[in-house]
Coordinates of C-alpha atoms and ligand atoms in Angstrom, one line a residue:
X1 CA 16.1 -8.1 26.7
X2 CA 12.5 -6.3 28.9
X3 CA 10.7 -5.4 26.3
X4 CA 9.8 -2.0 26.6
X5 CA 6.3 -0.5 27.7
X6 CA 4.4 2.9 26.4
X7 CA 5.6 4.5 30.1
X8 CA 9.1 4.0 28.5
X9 CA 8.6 5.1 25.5
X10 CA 6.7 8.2 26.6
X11 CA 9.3 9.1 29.4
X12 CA 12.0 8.8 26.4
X13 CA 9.7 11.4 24.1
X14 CA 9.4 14.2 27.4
X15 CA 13.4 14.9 25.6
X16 CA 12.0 16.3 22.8
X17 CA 10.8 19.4 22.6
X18 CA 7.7 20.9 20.1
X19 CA 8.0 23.2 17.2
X20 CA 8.5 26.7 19.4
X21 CA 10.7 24.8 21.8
X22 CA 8.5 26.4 24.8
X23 CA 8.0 23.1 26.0
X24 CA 8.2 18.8 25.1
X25 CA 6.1 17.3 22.8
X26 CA 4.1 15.2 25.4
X27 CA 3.1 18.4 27.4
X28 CA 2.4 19.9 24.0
X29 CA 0.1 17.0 23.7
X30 CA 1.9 16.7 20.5
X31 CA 2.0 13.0 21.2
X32 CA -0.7 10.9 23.3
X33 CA -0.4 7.2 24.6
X34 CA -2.9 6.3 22.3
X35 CA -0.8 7.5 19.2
X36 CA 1.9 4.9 20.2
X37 CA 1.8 1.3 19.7
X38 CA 4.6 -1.4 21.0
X39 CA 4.5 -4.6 19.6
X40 CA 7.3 -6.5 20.4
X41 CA 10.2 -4.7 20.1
X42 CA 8.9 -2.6 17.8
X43 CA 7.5 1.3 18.0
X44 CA 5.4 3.2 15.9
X45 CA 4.3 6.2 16.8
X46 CA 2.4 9.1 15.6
X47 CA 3.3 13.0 16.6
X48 CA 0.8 15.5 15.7
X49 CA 1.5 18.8 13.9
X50 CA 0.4 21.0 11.1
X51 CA 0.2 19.8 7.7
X52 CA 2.1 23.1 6.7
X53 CA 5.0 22.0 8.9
X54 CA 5.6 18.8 7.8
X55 CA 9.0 19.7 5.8
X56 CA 10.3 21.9 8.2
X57 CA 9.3 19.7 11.1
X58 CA 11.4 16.4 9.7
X59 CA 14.4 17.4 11.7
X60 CA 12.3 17.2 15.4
X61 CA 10.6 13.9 13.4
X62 CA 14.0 12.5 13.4
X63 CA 15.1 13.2 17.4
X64 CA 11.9 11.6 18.1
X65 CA 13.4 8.7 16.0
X66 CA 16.5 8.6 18.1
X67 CA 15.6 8.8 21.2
X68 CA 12.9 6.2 20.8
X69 CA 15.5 4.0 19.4
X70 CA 17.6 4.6 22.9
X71 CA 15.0 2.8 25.1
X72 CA 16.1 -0.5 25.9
X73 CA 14.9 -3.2 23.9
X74 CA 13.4 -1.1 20.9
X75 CA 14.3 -2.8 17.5
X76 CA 12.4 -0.8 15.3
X77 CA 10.9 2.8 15.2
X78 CA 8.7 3.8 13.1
X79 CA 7.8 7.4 14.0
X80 CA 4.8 9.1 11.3
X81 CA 4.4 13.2 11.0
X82 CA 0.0 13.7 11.2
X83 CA -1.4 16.3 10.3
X84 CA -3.7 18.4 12.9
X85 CA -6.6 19.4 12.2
X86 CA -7.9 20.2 15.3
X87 CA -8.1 23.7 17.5
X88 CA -7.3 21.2 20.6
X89 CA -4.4 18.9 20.7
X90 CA -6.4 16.2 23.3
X91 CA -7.7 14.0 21.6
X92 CA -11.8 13.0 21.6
X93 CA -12.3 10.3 23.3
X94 CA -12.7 7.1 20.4
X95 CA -16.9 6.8 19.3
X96 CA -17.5 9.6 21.4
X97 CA -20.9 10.8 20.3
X98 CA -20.1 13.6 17.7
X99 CA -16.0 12.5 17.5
X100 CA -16.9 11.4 14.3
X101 CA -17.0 13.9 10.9
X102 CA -17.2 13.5 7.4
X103 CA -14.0 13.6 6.2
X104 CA -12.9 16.3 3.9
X105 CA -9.9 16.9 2.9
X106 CA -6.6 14.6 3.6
X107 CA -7.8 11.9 6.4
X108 CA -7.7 12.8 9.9
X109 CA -5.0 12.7 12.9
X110 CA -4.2 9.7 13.5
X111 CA -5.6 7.4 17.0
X112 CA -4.0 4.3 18.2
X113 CA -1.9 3.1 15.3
X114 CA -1.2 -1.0 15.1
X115 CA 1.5 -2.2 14.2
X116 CA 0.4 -4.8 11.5
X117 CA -3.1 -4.4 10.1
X118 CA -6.2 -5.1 12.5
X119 CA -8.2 -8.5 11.1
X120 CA -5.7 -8.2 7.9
X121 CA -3.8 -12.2 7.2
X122 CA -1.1 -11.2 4.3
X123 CA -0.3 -7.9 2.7
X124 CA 1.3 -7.9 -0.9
X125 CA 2.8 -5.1 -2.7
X126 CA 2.2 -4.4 -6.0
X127 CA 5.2 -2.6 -7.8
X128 CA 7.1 -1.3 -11.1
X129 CA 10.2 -0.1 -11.3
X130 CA 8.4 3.1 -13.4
X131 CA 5.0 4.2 -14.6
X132 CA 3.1 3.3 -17.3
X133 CA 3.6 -0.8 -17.3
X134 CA -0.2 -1.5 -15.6
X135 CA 0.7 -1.6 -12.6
X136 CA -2.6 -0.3 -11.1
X137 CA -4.6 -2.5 -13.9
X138 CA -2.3 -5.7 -12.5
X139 CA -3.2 -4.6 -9.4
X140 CA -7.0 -4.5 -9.7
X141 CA -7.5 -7.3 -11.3
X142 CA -4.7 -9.8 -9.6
X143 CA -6.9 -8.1 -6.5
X144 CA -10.4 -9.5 -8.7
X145 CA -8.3 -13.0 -9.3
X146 CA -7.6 -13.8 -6.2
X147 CA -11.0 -12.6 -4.8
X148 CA -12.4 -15.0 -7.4
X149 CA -10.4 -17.8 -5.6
X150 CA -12.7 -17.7 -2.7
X151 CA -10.8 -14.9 -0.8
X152 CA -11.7 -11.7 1.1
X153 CA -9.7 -9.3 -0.5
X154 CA -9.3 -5.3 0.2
X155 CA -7.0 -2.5 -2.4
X156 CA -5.4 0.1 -0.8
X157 CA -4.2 2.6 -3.7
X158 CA -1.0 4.0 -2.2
X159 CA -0.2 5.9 -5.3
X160 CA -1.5 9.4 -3.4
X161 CA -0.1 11.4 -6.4
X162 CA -2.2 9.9 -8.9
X163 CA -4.5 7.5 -7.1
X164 CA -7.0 5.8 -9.9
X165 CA -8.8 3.3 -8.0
X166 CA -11.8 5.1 -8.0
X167 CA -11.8 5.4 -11.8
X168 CA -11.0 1.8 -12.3
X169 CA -13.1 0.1 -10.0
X170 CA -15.8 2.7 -11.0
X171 CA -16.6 3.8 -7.0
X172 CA -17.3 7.2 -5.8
X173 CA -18.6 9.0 -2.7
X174 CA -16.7 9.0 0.3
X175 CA -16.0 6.8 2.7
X176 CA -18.2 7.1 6.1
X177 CA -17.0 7.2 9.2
X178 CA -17.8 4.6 11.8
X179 CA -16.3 5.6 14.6
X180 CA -14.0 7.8 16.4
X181 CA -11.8 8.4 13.0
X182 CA -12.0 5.1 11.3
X183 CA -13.1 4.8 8.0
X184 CA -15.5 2.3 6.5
X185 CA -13.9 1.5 2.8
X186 CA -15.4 1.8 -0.2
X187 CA -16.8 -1.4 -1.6
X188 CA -17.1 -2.7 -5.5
X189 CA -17.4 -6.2 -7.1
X190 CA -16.7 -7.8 -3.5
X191 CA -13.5 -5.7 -3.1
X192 CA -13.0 -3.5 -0.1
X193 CA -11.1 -0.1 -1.2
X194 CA -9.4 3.0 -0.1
X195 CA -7.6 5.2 -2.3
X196 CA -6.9 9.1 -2.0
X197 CA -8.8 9.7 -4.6
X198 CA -12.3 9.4 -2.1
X199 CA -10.7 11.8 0.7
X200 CA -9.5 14.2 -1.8
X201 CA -11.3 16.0 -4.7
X202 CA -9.4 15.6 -7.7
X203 CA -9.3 19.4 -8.6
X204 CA -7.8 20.2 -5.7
X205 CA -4.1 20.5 -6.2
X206 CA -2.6 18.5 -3.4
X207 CA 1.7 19.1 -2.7
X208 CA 2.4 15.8 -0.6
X209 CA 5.9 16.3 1.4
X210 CA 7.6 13.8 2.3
X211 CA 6.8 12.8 5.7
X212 CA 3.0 13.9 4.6
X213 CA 2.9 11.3 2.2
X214 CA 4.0 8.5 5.0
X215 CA 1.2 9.8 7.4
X216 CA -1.6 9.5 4.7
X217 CA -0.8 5.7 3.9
X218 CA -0.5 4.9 7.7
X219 CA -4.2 6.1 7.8
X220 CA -5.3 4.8 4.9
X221 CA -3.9 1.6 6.7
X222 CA -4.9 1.8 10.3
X223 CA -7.5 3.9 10.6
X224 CA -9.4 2.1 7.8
X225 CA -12.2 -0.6 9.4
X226 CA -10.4 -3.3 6.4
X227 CA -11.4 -6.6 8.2
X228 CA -11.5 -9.8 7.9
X229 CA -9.5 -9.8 5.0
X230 CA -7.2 -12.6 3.5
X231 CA -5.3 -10.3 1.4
X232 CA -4.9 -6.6 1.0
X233 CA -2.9 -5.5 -2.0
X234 CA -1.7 -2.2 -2.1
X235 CA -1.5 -0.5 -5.3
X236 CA 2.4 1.4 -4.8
X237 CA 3.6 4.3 -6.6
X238 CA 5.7 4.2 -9.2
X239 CA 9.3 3.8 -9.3
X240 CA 11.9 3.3 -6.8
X241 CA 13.3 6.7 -5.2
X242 CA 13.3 7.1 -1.3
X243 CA 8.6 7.9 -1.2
X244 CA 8.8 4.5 -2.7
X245 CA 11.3 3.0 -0.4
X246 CA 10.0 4.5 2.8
X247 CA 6.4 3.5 1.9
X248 CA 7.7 -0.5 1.7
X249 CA 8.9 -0.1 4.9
X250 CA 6.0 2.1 6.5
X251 CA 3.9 -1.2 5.3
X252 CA 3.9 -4.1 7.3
X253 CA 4.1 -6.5 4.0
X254 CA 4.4 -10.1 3.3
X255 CA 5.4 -9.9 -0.6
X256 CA 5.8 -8.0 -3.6
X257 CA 4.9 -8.3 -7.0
X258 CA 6.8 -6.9 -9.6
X259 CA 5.2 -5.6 -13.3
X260 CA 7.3 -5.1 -16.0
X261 CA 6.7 -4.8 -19.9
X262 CA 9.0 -7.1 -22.3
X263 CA 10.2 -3.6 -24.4
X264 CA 11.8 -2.8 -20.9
X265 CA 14.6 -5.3 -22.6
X266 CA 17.4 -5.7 -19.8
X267 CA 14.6 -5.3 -17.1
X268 CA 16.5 -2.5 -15.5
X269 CA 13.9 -0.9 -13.8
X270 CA 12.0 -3.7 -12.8
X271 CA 15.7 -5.0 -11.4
X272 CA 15.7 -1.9 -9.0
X273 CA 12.4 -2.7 -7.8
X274 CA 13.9 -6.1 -6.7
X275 CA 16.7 -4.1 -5.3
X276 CA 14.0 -1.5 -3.6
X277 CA 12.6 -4.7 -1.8
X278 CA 15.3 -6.6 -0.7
X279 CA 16.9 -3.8 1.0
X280 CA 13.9 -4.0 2.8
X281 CA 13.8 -7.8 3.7
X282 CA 10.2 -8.0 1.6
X283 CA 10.0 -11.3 -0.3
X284 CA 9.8 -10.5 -4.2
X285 CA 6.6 -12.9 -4.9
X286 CA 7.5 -13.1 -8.2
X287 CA 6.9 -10.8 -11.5
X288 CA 4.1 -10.3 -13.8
X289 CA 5.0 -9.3 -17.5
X290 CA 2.6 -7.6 -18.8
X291 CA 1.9 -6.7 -22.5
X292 CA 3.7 -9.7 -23.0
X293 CA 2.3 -10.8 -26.6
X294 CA -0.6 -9.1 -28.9
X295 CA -3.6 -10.9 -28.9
X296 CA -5.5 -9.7 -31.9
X297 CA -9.1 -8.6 -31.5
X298 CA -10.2 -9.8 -35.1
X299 CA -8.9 -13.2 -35.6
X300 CA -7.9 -13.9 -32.3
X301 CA -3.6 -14.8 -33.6
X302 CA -0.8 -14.2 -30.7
X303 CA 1.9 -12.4 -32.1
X304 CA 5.0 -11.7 -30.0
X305 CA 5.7 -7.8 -31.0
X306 CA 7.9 -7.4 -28.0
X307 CA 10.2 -10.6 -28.2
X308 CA 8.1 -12.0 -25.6
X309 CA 9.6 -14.1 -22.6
X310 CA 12.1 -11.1 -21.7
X311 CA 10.4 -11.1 -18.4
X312 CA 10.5 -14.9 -17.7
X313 CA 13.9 -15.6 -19.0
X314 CA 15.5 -12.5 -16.8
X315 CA 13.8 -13.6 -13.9
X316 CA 15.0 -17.1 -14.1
X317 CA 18.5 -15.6 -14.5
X318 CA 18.2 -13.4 -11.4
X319 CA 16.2 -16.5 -9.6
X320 CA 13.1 -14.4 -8.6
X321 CA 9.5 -16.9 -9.9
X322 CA 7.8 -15.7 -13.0
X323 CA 4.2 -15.4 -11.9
X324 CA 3.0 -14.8 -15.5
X325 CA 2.2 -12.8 -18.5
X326 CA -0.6 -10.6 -19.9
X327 CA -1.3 -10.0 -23.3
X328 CA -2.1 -6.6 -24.7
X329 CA -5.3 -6.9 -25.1
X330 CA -7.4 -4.0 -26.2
X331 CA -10.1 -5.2 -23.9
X332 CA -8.0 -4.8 -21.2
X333 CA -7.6 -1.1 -21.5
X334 CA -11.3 -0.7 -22.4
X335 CA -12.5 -2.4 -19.1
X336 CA -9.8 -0.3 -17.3
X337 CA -11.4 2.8 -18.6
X338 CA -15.2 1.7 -18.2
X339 CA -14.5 0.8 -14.7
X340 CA -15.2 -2.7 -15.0
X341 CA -12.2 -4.8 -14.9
X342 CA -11.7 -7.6 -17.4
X343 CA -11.7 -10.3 -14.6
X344 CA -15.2 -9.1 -13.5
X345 CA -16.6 -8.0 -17.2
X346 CA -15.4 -10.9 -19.2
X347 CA -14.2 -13.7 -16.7
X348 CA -14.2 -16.5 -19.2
X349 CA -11.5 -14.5 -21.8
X350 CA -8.0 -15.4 -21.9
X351 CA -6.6 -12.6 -20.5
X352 CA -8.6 -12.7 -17.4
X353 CA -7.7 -16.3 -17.1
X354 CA -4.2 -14.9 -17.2
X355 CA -5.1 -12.9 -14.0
X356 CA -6.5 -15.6 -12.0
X357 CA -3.6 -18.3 -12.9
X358 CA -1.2 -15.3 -11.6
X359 CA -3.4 -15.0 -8.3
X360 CA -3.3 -18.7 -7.8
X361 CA 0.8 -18.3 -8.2
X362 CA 0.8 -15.4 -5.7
X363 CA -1.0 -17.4 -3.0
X364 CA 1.3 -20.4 -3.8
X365 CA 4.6 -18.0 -2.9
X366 CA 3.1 -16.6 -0.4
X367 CA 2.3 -19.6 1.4
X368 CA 6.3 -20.7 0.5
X369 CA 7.5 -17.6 1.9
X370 CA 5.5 -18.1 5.4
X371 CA 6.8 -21.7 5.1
X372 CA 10.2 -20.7 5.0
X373 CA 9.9 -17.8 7.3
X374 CA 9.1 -20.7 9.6
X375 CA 5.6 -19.0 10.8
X376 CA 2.4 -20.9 10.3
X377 CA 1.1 -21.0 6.7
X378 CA -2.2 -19.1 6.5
X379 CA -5.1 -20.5 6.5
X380 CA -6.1 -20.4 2.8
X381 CA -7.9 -22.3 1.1
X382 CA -8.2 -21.2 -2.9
X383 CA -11.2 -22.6 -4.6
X384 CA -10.8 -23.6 -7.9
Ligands
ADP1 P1 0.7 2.1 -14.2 O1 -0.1 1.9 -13.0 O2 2.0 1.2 -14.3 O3 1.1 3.6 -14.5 P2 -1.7 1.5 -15.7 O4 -2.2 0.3 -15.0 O5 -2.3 2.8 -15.4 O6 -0.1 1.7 -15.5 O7 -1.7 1.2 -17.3 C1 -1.3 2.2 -18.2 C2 -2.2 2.1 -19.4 O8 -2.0 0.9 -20.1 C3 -3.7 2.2 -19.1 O9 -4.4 2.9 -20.1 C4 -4.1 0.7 -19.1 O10 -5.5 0.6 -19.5 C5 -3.3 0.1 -20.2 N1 -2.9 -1.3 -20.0 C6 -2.4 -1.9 -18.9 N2 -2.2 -3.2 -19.1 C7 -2.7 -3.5 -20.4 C8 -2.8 -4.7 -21.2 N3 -2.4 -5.8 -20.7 N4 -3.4 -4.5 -22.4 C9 -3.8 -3.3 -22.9 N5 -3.7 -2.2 -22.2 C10 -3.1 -2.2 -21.0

C-alpha cells in the first residue's frame, strides 16, 4: 500500500472541527504541517489547545485519531493534546530571532515532532510495577553504568508527578533554549538530562490530565537537542494503570527494565509490568532486584533478610533474563540523597560494581533483541 503524505493526512484533519465548532482545526490553525510527522506508515501529530481544555478536549483528540487512522496506508496514529501558550495560533518561524524564550512553566507547543528520537540509537525503559523499589536510583545509576562503559548516555525522568532527577543527579537551573523551542538538557557527571522538575518549580502545584501528561513527555522527547546519544533511559512512573501504559507507547522504546524488591514475594507487581510491556510489543530487557541482600556497613557480612533470589528464581520461571541484584546498602541511599550517585562517588564499591555488571547485561539484551528483531545490531562497543 502508497504510503501516505502530510497533504493526506492534513486533507483527512479539515473533518474535524475545533473546540467552538465554528470552524476545522486546520483553519483554526489548531494543527500545522509542521506539527505532523509520517514516517512510514506511521502518524504522530500534535494539535494545539489550551492546557485548561485538555480533559474536556479528549473526545475531539480522539476524532482526530480516527480519521487519521482512515487514510490509506496509516498503521499507527499517535495524535498528542499541546498546550498553547501563545495569543496567535501560527507558529514562529523555527530560530527565528526572538522565537526563542526562557521557558517557564510546562514546556512549550510543540514544532515538528519525529517519530523516533533525533541522533538517539536505543531507548530503554526503566520500570516497577509500584513505587518505592528504586526505580529512579536504578535508573540513575544503570544510566552512570552504562555511561562508564564508554557510552553517550542521556535520562529523561518521565515521572512528571514526582520527577527527582534533579535532586539525585544534584542539577538545577533550567534548561536554555537553543532554538526555535528546543531545549538544551541539563548536563551532570557526563549524563545529559531532562526531567520536569527544571521546567517546573516544585512549589507550584501542577494537576497533569491525562492527555497533558502525554504532551509533556513528547517534548521532553522531541523538542529536547538529546544527541548523539547511544542510550537514553527514561526514568517511568510508577506502576502500571493506563498514564503508565499510554506513556510506553507514546515512547518510541527498544527495552524495558524491570525493578523489583525480593519482600515483593510472588512478584506480582513486577509481573504486571511485564504484562504492561508486552501488550505493548516492548522487549522486557530483563529485571533488576534490588535490595536484594544487606550488606553491612561495619563488618562488611551479606545477610539475605529478604530470602534473597525471589527475583531471579521468578524470572527464570516466567523466562524473562535476570539482569541482577543490588544490595541494600546504606551508601546507596546516602549518595541518592547527596546527589552523587554511588556509581560516580564510590565506583570501586561492590554495589556500584553491581550497577555496571547490570549495564553490561542491558547492552548484551539489547543487542539480542535487535538481533532477533532482524535489524542491524547497534554499533556498540562497551569498554571494559
Ligand atoms: P522509586 O523510584 O521506585 O520510587 P527510589 O529510587 O526513589 O524508588 O528509592 C526509594 C528509596 O529507597 C530512596 O530513599 C532510595 O535512596 C532508597 N534506595 C533505593 N535503592 C536502595 C538500595 N539498594 N539500598 C539502599 N537504599 C536504597
Amino acid at each position: 500500500m502508497a504510503t501516505p503524505t502530510k497533504d493526506q493526512v492534513l486533507t483527512a484533519l479539515k473533518q474535524v472541527k475545533g473546540p467552538d465548532l465554528s470552524d476545522d482545526i486546520v483553519a483554526l490553525g489548531l494543527v500545522a504541517p509542521d506539527d505532523i510527522a509520517v514516517s512510514d506508515g506511521k502518524v504522530i501529530l500534535a494539535v494545539r489547545i489550551p492546557a485548561e481544555r485538555a480533559r474536556e478536549l479528549e473526545p475531539m483528540r480522539q476524532a482526530v485519531e480516527k480519521v487519521v487512522a482512515a487514510v490509506p496506508g496509516v498503521s499507527k496514529v499517535t495524535v498528542a493534546l499541546t498546550a498553547e501558550r501563545r495569543a496567535s495560533a501560527a507558529p514562529p518561524p523555527s530560530g527565528a530571532p526572538g522565537a526563542a524564550s526562557p521557558p517557564s512553566g510546562a514546556p512549550g507547543p510543540s514544532g515538528g515532532l519525529d517519530a523516533g528520537v533525533k541522533g538517539v540509537s536505543a531507548i530503554i525503559a526503566v520500570a516497577s510495577g509500584k513505587g518505592g523499589v528504586g526505580k529512579s536510583t536504578t535508573a540513575v545509576n544503570l544510566a552512570l553504568g552504562l555511561k562508564a562503559g564508554g557510552l553517550n548516555v542521556g535520562l529523561l525522568d518521565a515521572d512528571i508527578y514526582g520527577p527527582s532527577m534533579p535532586r539525585l543527579l544534584k542539577i538545577s537551573g533550567r534548561p536554555e533554549p537553543i532554538s526555535g523551542r528546543i531545549l538544551k538538557p541539563m548536563e551532570n557527571y557526563g549524563l545529559k538530562v531532562m526531567s520536569m522538575g527544571f521546567l517546573v518549580d516544585e512549589e507550584t502545584p501542577m494537576i497533569w490530565r491525562g492527555p497533558m501528561v502525554i504532551s509533556a513527555l513528547t517534548q521532553m522527547l522531541n523538542e529536547v537537542l538529546w544527541g548523539p546519544l547511544d542510550v537514553l533511559v527514561v526514568d517511568m512512573p510508577p506502576g502500571t494503570g493506563d498514564a503508565q501504559l499510554t506513556m510506553a507507547q507514546q515512547v518510541p522504546l527498544a527495552g524495558a527494565v524491570i525493578v523489583s524488591t525480593p519482600q515483593d514475594l510472588a512478584l506480582i507487581d513486577a509481573r504486571k509490568g511485564l504484562a504492561m510491556f508486552q501488550r505493548t510489543e516492548v522487549p522486557v530487557l530483563g529485571i533488576v532486584e534490588n535490595m536484594s541482600y544487606f550488606l553491612c556497613p561495619h563488618c562488611g557480612e551479606r545477610s539475605e533478610i529478604f530470602g534473597h533470589g525471589g527475583a531471579e528464581s521468578e524470572a527464570a520461571r516466567i523466562g524473562v533474563p535476570f539482569l541482577g541484584g543490588v544490595p541494600l546498602d546504606i551508601a546507596v541511599r546516602e549518595t541518592s540523597d547527596a546527589g552523587t550517585p554511588v556509581v560516580v562517588s564510590a565506583p570501586e564499591s561492590g554495589v556500584a560494581k553491581a550497577y555496571r555488571g547490570i549495564a553490561d547485561r542491558v547492552m548484551d539484551r539489547l543487542k539480542q533483541e535487535r538481533q532477533a528483531a532482524g535489524r542491524k545490531a547497534p554499533k556498540i562497543v562497551m569498554e571494559t
